[in-house]
XYZ file of C-alpha atoms in Angstrom:
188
model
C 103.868 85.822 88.349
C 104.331 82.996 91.207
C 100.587 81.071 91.967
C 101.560 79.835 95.320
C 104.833 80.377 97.454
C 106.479 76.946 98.417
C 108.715 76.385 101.345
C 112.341 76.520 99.718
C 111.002 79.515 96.996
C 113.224 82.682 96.686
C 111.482 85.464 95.410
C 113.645 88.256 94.572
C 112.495 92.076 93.468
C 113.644 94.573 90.883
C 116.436 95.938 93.526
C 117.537 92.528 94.432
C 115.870 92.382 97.952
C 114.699 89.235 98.874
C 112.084 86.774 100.494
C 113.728 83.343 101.583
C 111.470 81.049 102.765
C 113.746 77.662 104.116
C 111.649 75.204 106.858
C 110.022 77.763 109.229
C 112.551 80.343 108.345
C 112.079 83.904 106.458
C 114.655 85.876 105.446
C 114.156 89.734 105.030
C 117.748 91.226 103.478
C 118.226 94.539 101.626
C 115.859 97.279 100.745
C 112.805 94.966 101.603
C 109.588 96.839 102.498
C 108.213 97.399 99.518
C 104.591 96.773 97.781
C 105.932 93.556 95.893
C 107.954 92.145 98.933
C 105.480 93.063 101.102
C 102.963 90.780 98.916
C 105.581 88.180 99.087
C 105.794 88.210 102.686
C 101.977 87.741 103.171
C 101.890 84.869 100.932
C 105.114 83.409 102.685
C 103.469 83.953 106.067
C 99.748 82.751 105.299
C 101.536 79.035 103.488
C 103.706 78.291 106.597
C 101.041 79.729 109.024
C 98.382 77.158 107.264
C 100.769 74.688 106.985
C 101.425 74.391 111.194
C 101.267 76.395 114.175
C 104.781 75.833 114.779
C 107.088 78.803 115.638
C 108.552 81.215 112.726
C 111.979 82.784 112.959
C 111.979 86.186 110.446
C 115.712 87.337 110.461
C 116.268 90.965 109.158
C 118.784 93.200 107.742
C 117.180 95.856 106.318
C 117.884 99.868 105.745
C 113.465 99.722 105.948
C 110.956 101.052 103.403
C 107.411 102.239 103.033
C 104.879 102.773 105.393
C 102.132 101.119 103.785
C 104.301 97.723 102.955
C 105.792 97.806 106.057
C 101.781 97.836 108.142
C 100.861 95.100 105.533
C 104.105 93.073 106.925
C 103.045 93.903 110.466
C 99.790 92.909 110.261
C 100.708 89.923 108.621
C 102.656 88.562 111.612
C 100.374 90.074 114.282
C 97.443 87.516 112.947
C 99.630 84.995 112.868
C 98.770 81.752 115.104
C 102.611 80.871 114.799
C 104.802 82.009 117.853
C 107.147 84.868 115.206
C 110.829 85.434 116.592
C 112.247 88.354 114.835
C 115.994 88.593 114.951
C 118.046 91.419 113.540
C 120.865 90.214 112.133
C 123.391 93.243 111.157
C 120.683 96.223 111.303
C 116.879 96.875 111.375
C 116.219 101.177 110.036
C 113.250 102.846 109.408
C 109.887 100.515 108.765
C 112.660 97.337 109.422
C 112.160 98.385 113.221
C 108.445 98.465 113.134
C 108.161 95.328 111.165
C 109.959 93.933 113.982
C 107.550 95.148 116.466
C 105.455 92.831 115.351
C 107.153 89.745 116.422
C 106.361 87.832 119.718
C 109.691 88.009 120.601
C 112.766 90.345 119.367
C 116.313 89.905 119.397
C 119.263 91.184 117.401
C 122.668 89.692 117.791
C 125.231 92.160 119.342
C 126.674 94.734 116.836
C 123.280 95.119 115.385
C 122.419 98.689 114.818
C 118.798 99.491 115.009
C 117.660 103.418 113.002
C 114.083 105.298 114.043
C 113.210 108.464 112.158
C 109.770 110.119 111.430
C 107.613 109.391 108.612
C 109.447 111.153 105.413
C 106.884 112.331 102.914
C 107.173 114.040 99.098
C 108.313 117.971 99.284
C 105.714 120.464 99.722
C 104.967 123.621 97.332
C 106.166 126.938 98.671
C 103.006 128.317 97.543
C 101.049 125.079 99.085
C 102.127 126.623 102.153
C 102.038 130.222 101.461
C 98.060 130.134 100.326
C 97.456 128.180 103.308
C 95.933 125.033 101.594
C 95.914 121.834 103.235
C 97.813 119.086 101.974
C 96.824 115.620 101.532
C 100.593 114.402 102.055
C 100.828 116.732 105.635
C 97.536 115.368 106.567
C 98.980 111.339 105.798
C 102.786 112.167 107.086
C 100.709 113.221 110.563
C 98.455 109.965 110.403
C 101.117 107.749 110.058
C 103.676 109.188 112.399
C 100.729 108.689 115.171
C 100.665 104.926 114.035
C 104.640 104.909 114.540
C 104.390 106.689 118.058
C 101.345 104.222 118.954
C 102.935 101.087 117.696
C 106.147 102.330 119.410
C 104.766 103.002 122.685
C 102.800 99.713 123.228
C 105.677 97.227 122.217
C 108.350 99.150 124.110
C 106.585 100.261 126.690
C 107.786 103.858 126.746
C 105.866 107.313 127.047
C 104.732 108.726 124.282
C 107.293 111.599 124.779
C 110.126 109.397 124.842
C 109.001 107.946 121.226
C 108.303 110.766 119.783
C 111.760 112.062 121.000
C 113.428 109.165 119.127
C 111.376 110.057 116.070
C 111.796 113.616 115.839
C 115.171 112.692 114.529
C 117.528 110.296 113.499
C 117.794 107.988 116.542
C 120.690 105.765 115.932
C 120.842 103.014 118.372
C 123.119 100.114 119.174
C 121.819 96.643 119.828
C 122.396 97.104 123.568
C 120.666 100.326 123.136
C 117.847 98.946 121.350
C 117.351 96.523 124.426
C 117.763 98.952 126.964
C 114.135 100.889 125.341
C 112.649 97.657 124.892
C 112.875 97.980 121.035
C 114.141 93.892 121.273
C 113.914 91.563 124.367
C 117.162 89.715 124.218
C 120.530 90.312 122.572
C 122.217 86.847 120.792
């Protein structure tokens, strides 16, 4: 149980994903959004946020995670006074691409790949659906693939047709891709 986060800490999680926090640098690698690194994150972004208003860099490589961890993560850099540059350094999937949403500016160096799906939830009872009763996991699966399509569509720029398009199944997009829908501004 860490107190405080200090620059230079590494705090690593049960499936060896890990926070890196060097100068004004973050580093976001492996299976990444979860509860714990999602914590992590917040603490990591609060001490160098209070510590100046001088820009952030977040680099990413991440296959994504859970919705919840992955709003906590976005919410944490939105209220950030720092300037946040997210860059994507091998691939950004799932919640990765929404965390990166958040940044002022996005960028992914060339043979990034970038991954949007819709929200995946637990499996649902044959006879859940068969007696017609409605279930709490439909009813949060639909609420947070709005938040998806909403975030989506006001940091890219697209229709909301075109997003939910990309999230009605496994988009797969190359970095140049990715720029071409606005999903980053600038390719390294």
């Amino acid at each position: 149980n860490q107190k405080l986060l200090r620059k230079g800490d590494t705090i690593m999680d049960e499936k060896f994903s890990y926070i890196s926090v060097r100068g004004r640098t973050i580093y976001l690698d492996g299976e990444i959004i979860t509860a714990r690194v999602a914590k992590d994150f917040f603490k990591a972004m609060i001490l160098l946020d209070c510590d100046s208003h001088e820009p952030i860099t977040l680099y990413i490589d991440s296959p994504g995670g859970f919705f919840s961890a992955a709003m906590n993560m976005y919410d944490a850099i939105a209220d950030s006074r720092s300037h946040v540059t997210g860059i994507v350094t091998c691939r950004a999937e799932s919640m990765a691409v929404i965390v990166l949403q958040a940044c002022d500016k996005k960028k992914a160096y060339a043979h990034s790949s970038f991954r949007l799906h819709g929200v995946l939830f637990e499996q649902i009872s044959l006879n859940e659906i068969l007696m017609g009763e409605k279930s709490s996991n439909i009813a949060r699966a639909i609420k947070e693939q709005k938040e998806l399509i909403r975030i989506l569509e006001a940091t890219t720029k697209n229709s909301s047709e075109i997003v939910t398009k990309w999230l009605s199944k496994d988009t797969l997009m190359s970095a140049y891709e990715a720029h071409k829908n606005r999903i980053i501004d600038e390719i390294l």
